[in-house]
Tab-separated table of C-alpha atoms in Angstrom:
chain	number	residue	atom	x	y	z
C	24	MET	CA	24.044	0.231	-32.896
C	25	GLU	CA	22.297	1.949	-30.282
C	26	ILE	CA	18.677	0.790	-30.015
C	27	ILE	CA	16.674	4.434	-30.573
C	28	ALA	CA	13.203	2.874	-30.731
C	29	PRO	CA	12.401	3.614	-27.170
C	30	LYS	CA	13.487	7.199	-27.257
C	31	VAL	CA	11.005	7.385	-30.534
C	32	ILE	CA	8.687	6.273	-28.470
C	33	GLU	CA	9.266	8.536	-25.945
C	34	ASP	CA	9.718	11.676	-27.921
C	35	THR	CA	5.927	10.739	-29.588
C	36	ALA	CA	4.624	11.583	-25.862
C	37	ASN	CA	5.036	15.290	-26.946
C	38	SER	CA	3.996	15.199	-30.445
C	39	GLU	CA	1.571	17.051	-32.264
C	40	ARG	CA	1.627	14.802	-35.276
C	41	ILE	CA	3.834	11.835	-35.666
C	42	PHE	CA	4.789	10.216	-39.342
C	43	CYS	CA	5.898	7.482	-40.641
C	44	LYS	CA	6.496	5.490	-43.750
C	45	PHE	CA	9.281	3.090	-45.480
C	46	LEU	CA	11.770	4.948	-47.225
C	47	SER	CA	11.096	4.075	-50.768
C	48	ALA	CA	13.895	3.039	-53.548
C	49	ASN	CA	12.577	6.867	-55.489
C	50	ASP	CA	12.910	8.659	-51.927
C	51	THR	CA	16.499	6.972	-51.341
C	52	GLY	CA	17.573	7.545	-55.179
C	53	GLU	CA	18.114	3.542	-55.963
C	54	THR	CA	15.690	4.402	-58.388
C	55	GLY	CA	18.204	6.395	-60.672
C	56	GLY	CA	15.265	9.277	-60.654
C	57	HIS	CA	16.262	12.786	-60.077
C	58	GLN	CA	13.906	13.408	-57.085
C	59	SER	CA	15.062	14.943	-54.184
C	60	GLY	CA	13.969	14.077	-50.573
C	61	ILE	CA	11.414	12.364	-48.704
C	62	TYR	CA	7.962	12.317	-49.962
C	63	ILE	CA	5.130	12.844	-48.166
C	64	PRO	CA	1.296	12.114	-49.259
C	65	LYS	CA	-1.418	14.251	-48.924
C	66	ASN	CA	-3.168	12.658	-45.545
C	67	SER	CA	-0.086	13.729	-44.146
C	68	VAL	CA	0.140	17.999	-45.380
C	69	PRO	CA	-0.608	19.064	-41.031
C	70	LEU	CA	2.493	17.791	-40.286
C	71	ILE	CA	4.546	20.230	-42.618
C	72	PHE	CA	1.791	22.902	-43.560
C	73	ASP	CA	-1.329	24.512	-42.062
C	74	THR	CA	-2.918	24.490	-45.296
C	75	PRO	CA	-2.525	22.764	-48.004
C	76	GLY	CA	-0.934	24.156	-51.506
C	77	VAL	CA	-3.290	25.399	-54.532
C	78	LYS	CA	-2.485	23.888	-57.412
C	79	GLY	CA	-0.854	26.152	-59.872
C	80	GLU	CA	1.031	27.661	-57.091
C	81	ASN	CA	4.389	26.522	-55.173
C	82	LYS	CA	4.629	26.199	-51.714
C	83	GLU	CA	7.361	26.717	-49.325
C	84	GLU	CA	8.452	26.818	-45.678
C	85	PHE	CA	11.862	26.439	-43.779
C	86	ASN	CA	12.474	24.448	-40.867
C	87	LYS	CA	15.024	22.191	-39.023
C	88	ILE	CA	14.652	19.059	-38.121
C	89	LYS	CA	16.861	16.818	-35.592
C	90	TRP	CA	17.674	13.583	-36.344
C	91	GLN	CA	18.377	10.439	-33.805
C	92	ASP	CA	18.555	12.713	-31.305
C	93	ASP	CA	21.730	13.818	-32.273
C	94	PHE	CA	22.235	16.251	-35.444
C	95	GLU	CA	20.264	18.635	-36.878
C	96	THR	CA	19.534	19.354	-40.396
C	97	ASP	CA	18.010	22.124	-42.410
C	98	ALA	CA	14.403	20.948	-44.080
C	99	HIS	CA	12.559	22.589	-46.690
C	100	PHE	CA	9.432	21.481	-46.655
C	101	LYS	CA	7.778	22.151	-50.442
C	102	TYR	CA	4.691	21.958	-52.445
C	103	TYR	CA	5.240	21.493	-56.239
C	104	GLY	CA	2.187	22.262	-57.764
C	105	GLN	CA	3.374	23.953	-61.114
C	106	GLY	CA	2.904	22.430	-64.249
C	107	THR	CA	2.618	18.515	-64.285
C	108	ARG	CA	3.416	17.960	-60.485
C	109	ASN	CA	1.334	18.090	-57.066
C	110	GLU	CA	3.673	16.680	-54.648
C	111	TYR	CA	4.788	17.099	-51.005
C	112	ARG	CA	8.442	16.659	-50.197
C	113	ILE	CA	11.001	17.326	-47.091
C	114	THR	CA	14.417	18.071	-49.088
C	115	GLY	CA	17.315	20.044	-48.138
C	116	PHE	CA	18.959	18.013	-45.909
C	117	GLY	CA	22.838	18.688	-47.344
C	118	ARG	CA	25.159	16.146	-49.039
C	119	ASN	CA	26.244	14.337	-45.963
C	120	PHE	CA	22.776	13.513	-44.661
C	121	PRO	CA	23.429	9.878	-44.124
C	122	PHE	CA	19.624	8.212	-44.545
C	123	LEU	CA	18.666	9.206	-48.102
C	124	LYS	CA	21.270	6.593	-50.053
C	125	PRO	CA	19.947	3.249	-51.395
C	126	ALA	CA	21.367	1.585	-48.388
C	127	PHE	CA	18.195	2.406	-46.464
C	128	THR	CA	15.630	1.712	-48.783
C	129	GLY	CA	12.724	0.118	-46.779
C	130	SER	CA	13.810	1.526	-43.160
C	131	LEU	CA	11.326	3.133	-41.520
C	132	VAL	CA	11.728	7.086	-41.061
C	133	ILE	CA	9.583	8.805	-38.517
C	134	ILE	CA	8.782	12.722	-38.634
C	135	LEU	CA	7.968	13.842	-35.456
C	136	LYS	CA	5.783	17.670	-35.359
C	137	GLN	CA	6.810	18.314	-31.558
C	138	LYS	CA	3.866	20.191	-28.852
C	139	ASP	CA	6.325	23.133	-29.258
C	140	SER	CA	6.218	23.142	-33.424
C	141	SER	CA	10.159	22.147	-33.601
C	142	TYR	CA	10.885	18.498	-35.621
C	143	LYS	CA	12.315	15.532	-34.593
C	144	GLY	CA	13.367	12.944	-37.091
C	145	TYR	CA	14.601	9.046	-36.731
C	146	VAL	CA	15.132	6.147	-39.106
C	147	LEU	CA	15.013	3.106	-37.855
C	148	GLU	CA	16.811	0.073	-40.021
C	149	THR	CA	16.260	-2.995	-38.150
C	150	GLU	CA	13.191	-5.149	-38.024
C	151	ASP	CA	13.248	-5.435	-34.606
C	152	GLU	CA	13.046	-1.867	-33.853
C	153	ILE	CA	10.506	-1.193	-36.693
C	154	GLU	CA	8.086	-3.965	-35.129
C	155	TYR	CA	8.830	-2.452	-31.637
C	156	PHE	CA	7.777	1.400	-32.727
C	157	LEU	CA	4.662	-0.726	-35.076
C	158	ASP	CA	3.710	-2.441	-32.101
C	159	TYR	CA	3.401	0.332	-29.928
C	160	PHE	CA	0.898	2.085	-31.806
C	161	GLY	CA	-0.512	-1.773	-32.912
C	162	ILE	CA	-0.404	-0.714	-36.298
C	163	THR	CA	0.742	-3.019	-39.773
C	164	PRO	CA	3.465	-1.882	-42.271
C	165	ASN	CA	0.422	-1.956	-44.697
C	166	GLU	CA	-0.589	1.230	-42.318
C	167	THR	CA	1.965	3.619	-42.391
C	168	ASN	CA	3.067	6.398	-45.278
C	169	ARG	CA	0.424	8.351	-42.708
C	170	LEU	CA	0.198	10.181	-40.206
C	171	ILE	CA	-0.324	8.330	-36.886
C	172	ASP	CA	-3.421	8.372	-34.292
C	173	THR	CA	-1.536	8.736	-30.895
C	174	GLU	CA	-4.970	6.876	-29.298
C	175	LEU	CA	-3.624	4.098	-30.917
C	176	ALA	CA	-1.180	3.515	-28.773
C	177	ASN	CA	-1.143	0.111	-27.188
C	178	PRO	CA	-1.379	0.468	-23.853
C	179	GLU	CA	0.693	-2.569	-22.668
C	180	GLU	CA	3.687	-1.308	-24.447
C	181	LYS	CA	3.218	2.209	-23.415
C	182	GLU	CA	3.321	0.222	-20.155
C	183	LYS	CA	6.019	-1.960	-20.617
C	184	LEU	CA	8.289	0.990	-22.211
C	185	ALA	CA	7.312	3.405	-18.803
C	186	ILE	CA	8.241	0.740	-16.471
C	187	GLN	CA	11.638	-0.226	-18.316
C	188	GLU	CA	12.544	3.627	-18.151
C	189	PHE	CA	11.866	3.791	-14.672
C	190	ILE	CA	14.361	0.713	-14.053
C	191	LYS	CA	16.914	2.157	-15.948
C	192	SER	CA	16.443	5.469	-13.663
C	193	LEU	CA	16.903	3.472	-10.596
C	194	THR	CA	20.312	4.096	-8.493
C	195	SER	CA	19.448	1.797	-5.848
C	196	ASP	CA	18.751	-1.695	-5.723
C	197	PHE	CA	15.023	-1.660	-4.766
C	198	PRO	CA	13.181	1.922	-4.634
C	199	SER	CA	11.247	2.692	-1.537
C	200	SER	CA	7.548	1.606	-0.905
C	201	GLU	CA	6.237	5.052	-1.199
C	202	GLN	CA	8.494	5.619	-4.352
C	203	MET	CA	7.149	2.406	-6.056
C	204	SER	CA	3.318	3.555	-5.401
C	205	LEU	CA	3.765	7.421	-6.645
C	206	GLU	CA	5.663	5.912	-9.923
C	207	ALA	CA	2.677	3.070	-10.850
C	208	GLN	CA	0.455	5.949	-10.025
C	209	ARG	CA	2.415	8.311	-13.101
C	210	ILE	CA	3.036	5.585	-14.754
C	211	GLN	CA	-1.037	4.422	-14.815
C	212	ASN	CA	-2.193	8.264	-15.265
C	213	LEU	CA	0.608	8.081	-18.212
C	214	VAL	CA	-0.591	5.001	-19.953
C	215	PHE	CA	-4.657	6.015	-19.729
C	216	ASP	CA	-4.672	9.956	-19.237
C	217	HIS	CA	-7.309	9.212	-16.900
C	218	ASN	CA	-6.651	11.798	-14.167
C	219	GLU	CA	-10.460	12.420	-13.906
C	220	TYR	CA	-11.373	9.065	-11.875
C	221	ILE	CA	-9.954	10.248	-9.044
C	222	GLN	CA	-12.663	12.156	-8.269
C	223	GLN	CA	-14.907	10.823	-10.624
C	224	LYS	CA	-13.953	6.519	-10.149
C	225	PRO	CA	-11.825	6.334	-7.381
C	226	ASP	CA	-13.021	2.545	-6.958
C	227	ASP	CA	-11.594	2.086	-10.036
C	228	LYS	CA	-8.513	4.297	-9.824
C	229	LEU	CA	-7.531	2.416	-6.598
C	230	LEU	CA	-7.152	-0.949	-8.378
C	231	ASP	CA	-5.728	0.199	-11.758
C	232	TRP	CA	-2.573	1.555	-9.375
C	233	THR	CA	-2.949	-1.281	-7.577
C	234	GLU	CA	-2.778	-3.980	-10.448
C	235	VAL	CA	-0.092	-1.690	-12.430
C	236	GLU	CA	2.341	-1.270	-8.934
C	237	TYR	CA	2.179	-4.977	-8.602
C	238	ARG	CA	3.639	-5.619	-12.256
C	239	LEU	CA	6.326	-2.719	-11.812
C	240	PHE	CA	7.200	-4.556	-8.524
C	241	ARG	CA	7.639	-7.738	-10.256
C	242	ALA	CA	9.322	-6.312	-13.548
C	243	ILE	CA	12.015	-4.505	-11.057
C	244	GLU	CA	12.639	-8.048	-9.397
C	245	HIS	CA	13.004	-9.620	-12.433
C	246	ASP	CA	15.500	-6.791	-13.629
C	247	ARG	CA	17.416	-7.794	-10.158
C	248	TYR	CA	17.141	-11.358	-9.075
C	249	GLY	CA	16.524	-13.224	-12.817
C	250	SER	CA	19.989	-13.901	-13.954
C	251	LEU	CA	21.076	-14.647	-10.882
C	252	ILE	CA	17.705	-17.501	-10.608
C	253	LYS	CA	18.722	-18.669	-13.667
C	254	ASN	CA	22.026	-19.220	-13.215
C	255	GLY	CA	21.468	-21.280	-9.873
C	256	PHE	CA	22.959	-20.994	-6.242
C	257	SER	CA	26.163	-22.751	-4.718
C	258	ASP	CA	24.310	-24.016	-1.846
C	259	VAL	CA	21.080	-24.258	0.113
C	260	GLU	CA	21.313	-21.368	2.468
C	261	LYS	CA	22.390	-18.740	-0.487
C	262	PHE	CA	19.212	-19.860	-2.004
C	263	ILE	CA	16.718	-19.285	1.423
C	264	GLU	CA	18.804	-15.697	2.319
C	265	LEU	CA	17.648	-15.042	-1.464
C	266	ALA	CA	14.046	-16.437	-0.604
C	267	ASN	CA	13.349	-14.614	2.248
C	268	GLN	CA	14.937	-11.441	0.851
C	269	VAL	CA	12.068	-11.145	-1.610
C	270	LEU	CA	9.339	-12.364	0.378
C	271	ASN	CA	9.940	-10.035	3.348
C	272	ARG	CA	10.063	-6.905	0.597
C	273	ARG	CA	6.744	-8.432	-0.997
C	274	LYS	CA	5.277	-8.551	2.191
C	275	SER	CA	6.233	-5.115	3.019
C	276	ARG	CA	5.436	-3.353	-0.076
C	277	ALA	CA	1.688	-5.189	-0.110
C	278	GLY	CA	1.138	-3.612	3.592
C	279	LYS	CA	2.213	0.042	2.881
C	280	SER	CA	0.680	0.063	-1.184
C	281	LEU	CA	-2.943	0.213	-0.035
C	282	GLU	CA	-2.297	3.170	2.427
C	283	HIS	CA	-0.390	5.176	-0.412
C	284	HIS	CA	-2.935	4.456	-3.234
C	285	LEU	CA	-5.282	5.976	-0.186
C	286	SER	CA	-3.458	8.902	0.497
C	287	SER	CA	-3.361	9.839	-3.099
C	288	LEU	CA	-6.799	9.772	-3.757
C	289	PHE	CA	-7.830	11.726	-0.170
C	290	LYS	CA	-5.374	15.096	-1.767
C	291	GLY	CA	-6.394	14.289	-4.978
C	292	ASN	CA	-10.125	14.771	-4.098
C	293	SER	CA	-9.227	18.118	-1.741
C	294	ILE	CA	-9.890	16.035	1.651
C	295	THR	CA	-7.629	16.725	5.278
C	296	PHE	CA	-6.007	14.290	6.915
C	297	THR	CA	-3.245	12.906	8.798
C	298	PRO	CA	-1.509	9.191	8.155
C	299	GLN	CA	0.052	7.327	10.743
C	300	ALA	CA	-1.198	9.421	13.749
C	301	ILE	CA	-0.834	8.766	17.309
C	302	THR	CA	-3.997	8.787	18.981
C	303	GLU	CA	-3.404	7.457	22.296
C	304	GLY	CA	-0.619	5.321	23.687
C	305	ASN	CA	0.869	4.003	21.061
C	306	LYS	CA	-2.377	3.369	19.070
C	307	LYS	CA	-1.708	4.317	15.207
C	308	PRO	CA	-4.541	4.375	12.993
C	309	ASP	CA	-3.780	4.376	8.999
C	310	PHE	CA	-5.700	7.851	8.870
C	311	ILE	CA	-7.374	10.349	11.106
C	312	PHE	CA	-9.962	13.010	9.564
C	313	PRO	CA	-9.512	16.339	9.418
C	314	SER	CA	-6.673	15.829	11.566
C	315	ILE	CA	-4.714	14.158	14.291
C	316	GLU	CA	-4.748	17.666	16.069
C	317	ALA	CA	-8.896	18.121	15.949
C	318	TYR	CA	-8.652	14.579	17.385
C	319	HIS	CA	-6.731	15.573	20.399
C	320	ASP	CA	-8.995	18.798	20.879
C	321	THR	CA	-11.770	17.687	22.875
C	322	SER	CA	-13.795	20.427	22.039
C	323	PHE	CA	-13.611	19.152	18.525
C	324	SER	CA	-17.310	17.269	17.777
C	325	VAL	CA	-16.465	13.605	17.881
C	326	VAL	CA	-19.134	13.193	14.567
C	327	LYS	CA	-16.885	15.530	12.632
C	328	LEU	CA	-13.966	13.213	12.972
C	329	ALA	CA	-13.452	9.651	11.563
C	330	SER	CA	-10.238	7.207	11.095
C	331	LEU	CA	-9.816	4.626	8.575
C	332	ALA	CA	-7.402	1.603	8.446
C	333	ALA	CA	-6.239	0.095	5.659
C	334	LYS	CA	-5.636	-3.176	5.879
C	335	THR	CA	-5.040	-4.924	1.951
C	336	THR	CA	-7.190	-8.715	3.287
C	337	CYS	CA	-8.298	-8.372	6.669
C	338	LYS	CA	-10.390	-11.540	7.330
C	339	ASP	CA	-8.360	-12.996	10.272
C	340	ARG	CA	-7.382	-9.003	11.413
C	341	TRP	CA	-10.034	-6.628	11.026
C	342	ARG	CA	-10.145	-6.638	15.365
C	343	GLN	CA	-7.379	-4.674	15.042
C	344	VAL	CA	-9.387	-1.936	14.202
C	345	LEU	CA	-11.708	-2.001	17.104
C	346	ASN	CA	-9.016	0.139	20.117
C	347	GLU	CA	-6.795	2.034	17.507
C	348	ALA	CA	-9.084	5.503	18.612
C	349	ASP	CA	-10.647	6.111	22.268
C	350	ARG	CA	-12.788	8.726	20.748
C	351	LEU	CA	-13.970	7.172	18.064
C	352	ARG	CA	-15.278	3.688	20.446
C	353	SER	CA	-18.730	4.488	19.496
C	354	GLN	CA	-18.916	5.833	15.892
C	355	ASN	CA	-18.242	3.628	12.817
C	356	LYS	CA	-14.650	2.862	12.329
C	357	PHE	CA	-14.224	2.432	8.930
C	358	LEU	CA	-11.827	-0.005	7.347
C	359	CYS	CA	-10.509	-0.155	3.915
C	360	THR	CA	-9.608	-3.312	2.014
C	361	LEU	CA	-8.871	-5.052	-1.267
C	362	GLN	CA	-10.315	-8.490	0.124
C	363	GLN	CA	-12.699	-10.446	-1.641
C	364	GLY	CA	-15.304	-11.494	0.279
C	365	ILE	CA	-15.736	-12.753	4.038
C	366	SER	CA	-18.205	-14.885	5.660
C	367	SER	CA	-21.136	-14.330	6.852
C	368	ALA	CA	-20.712	-14.640	10.656
C	369	GLN	CA	-17.694	-12.405	10.550
C	370	LEU	CA	-19.909	-9.517	8.747
C	371	GLU	CA	-22.418	-9.504	11.333
C	372	GLU	CA	-19.478	-9.340	14.151
C	373	MET	CA	-18.118	-6.663	12.343
C	374	LYS	CA	-21.750	-4.584	12.061
C	375	SER	CA	-22.122	-5.464	15.707
C	376	GLU	CA	-18.893	-3.852	16.750
C	377	LYS	CA	-19.855	-0.686	14.174
C	378	VAL	CA	-16.904	-1.609	11.775
C	379	VAL	CA	-18.041	-0.282	8.254
C	380	LEU	CA	-16.393	-2.204	5.225
C	381	VAL	CA	-14.660	0.504	2.527
C	382	VAL	CA	-14.347	-1.806	-0.930
C	383	PRO	CA	-13.644	-1.245	-4.119
C	384	GLU	CA	-17.095	-1.455	-5.600
C	385	ARG	CA	-16.526	-3.614	-8.108
C	386	TYR	CA	-15.631	-6.823	-5.401
C	387	ILE	CA	-18.843	-5.709	-3.509
C	388	LYS	CA	-20.613	-8.481	-5.404
C	389	THR	CA	-18.138	-11.275	-3.889
C	390	TYR	CA	-20.071	-10.548	-0.579
C	391	PRO	CA	-22.776	-12.591	0.829
C	392	GLU	CA	-25.646	-10.428	-0.632
C	393	LYS	CA	-27.456	-9.735	2.799
C	394	TYR	CA	-24.332	-7.041	3.677
C	395	GLN	CA	-23.492	-5.697	0.430
C	396	GLN	CA	-25.955	-2.623	0.851
C	397	ASP	CA	-24.164	-1.921	4.039
C	398	ILE	CA	-20.635	-2.434	2.849
C	399	TRP	CA	-19.287	1.533	1.428
C	400	THR	CA	-17.493	2.207	-1.767
C	401	VAL	CA	-14.188	3.965	-2.434
C	402	LYS	CA	-16.444	7.137	-3.319
C	403	LYS	CA	-18.699	7.258	-0.777
C	404	PHE	CA	-16.571	7.046	2.041
C	405	ILE	CA	-14.892	10.072	0.045
C	406	GLU	CA	-17.821	11.553	-0.204
C	407	TYR	CA	-18.902	11.409	3.415
C	408	VAL	CA	-15.285	12.637	4.592
C	409	LYS	CA	-15.896	15.755	2.344
C	410	GLU	CA	-19.137	15.902	4.313
C	411	ILE	CA	-17.956	16.197	7.269
C	412	GLU	CA	-14.999	18.335	6.601
C	413	LYS	CA	-17.194	21.342	5.218
C-alpha cells in the first residue's frame, strides 16, 4: 500500500481550510441508516460554504474533489435546513466511490480547500499514517471532527518532512555545500515563516539557518551511510576509507556554510559585495564591500570600503585576516565567527591589530565582559555596511 501521509502534509501547505474526522458508522452506512455522504459539523461550515445555511431552507453547491491525489469525484455540498433537519453533508460521490463502505469505518478522512478554491481529499487507513498526520499538527484524536489551525503544525515534524522530501529528490550522492546551505535556508523559512528576520533579526536568522543545515547534513549522512555502518565492514581499510570521506566532507561543508549564509543575509538586506575577491597577489578575503572593482579603484575612498572574513572558529586562525587586503591595513578588519568565547589576551591582541569580531548576538555573552562592548552583532555590521554604501 502506498504511503500517502507525507503527500497529505505537503498539500496542507497550499490549503486555505483543513478538515479532518474519523469516518463514523453513520458516514459509511454501517449502521444501516439511509444517510448519505460525509457529515460536516457546524464548526466547519467554512470548508464548504462562505456563509451558514438558514433554517427552513436547503442550500447546495457543486464541486469536485480529487482523492488520494489520484482520481476525482463530484461533490455536492449540502445544507439540510427544512423540517427537523439542521445539518451539513458532502454527498454525490457516486456508486464506485470506495471509501464510504463499512470497511473504512474509523479511517481518517481529510478534506482540503486549496488556496485556489479547488478541493483535495485523502483517507488514511493505517494507525501509522493517522498518527503521522495527527503528530504533525500536534493534535489528539479527540481534537478531530473540526477545522485544523495550521499554526498548530509541529515545527519539528514539518522540518523532518521537508528534509525527507529533499533527500528523496537528490540525484547525487551529496549536494554541493552551496546547495546544502540554500536548502537549509528554504526549509527553515518554510517551517517558521520568518523571512522578515533576515532584516529585523539577522543574528537569529544566521544561527537558525546554521542549525537546520547541520540537521540536514546529518540526515543525509544517515541516509547514505546508515545501513552500511549498521552492517559493518569487511576490513579495517574500508572502515578508514569511509571515515576519512565523512570527516573531509564535514570539514568542507562547515568551512563554507557560514559564507553561504552570510551571502544570503547580505543579499536579503540589499548590500552590494564581492565574495572570494582577489585583492593583491593571491590574497582572497571572503567578502569585499561594495565590490572588488571599487577596491582596485585608487580614487575610491578607503573609508567606503570594508572587508569581512568568515571563520566558523577563529581562536587560532584570526591572524590570517590581517594581510588579506593591503588597502585596508589602517582600517578595521572585520571577522565574523561562530566561536563562543575567546581569551582576554587574544581579544586584546585583536584590538591592537584593529580586528573587530562580528558575532551572533546571543553568543556575545560568552566573551569576557570587559570586551563585550567592542564586539559587533551581525545586525550592527549590516547597518554599518549599508551606511557606507549610501
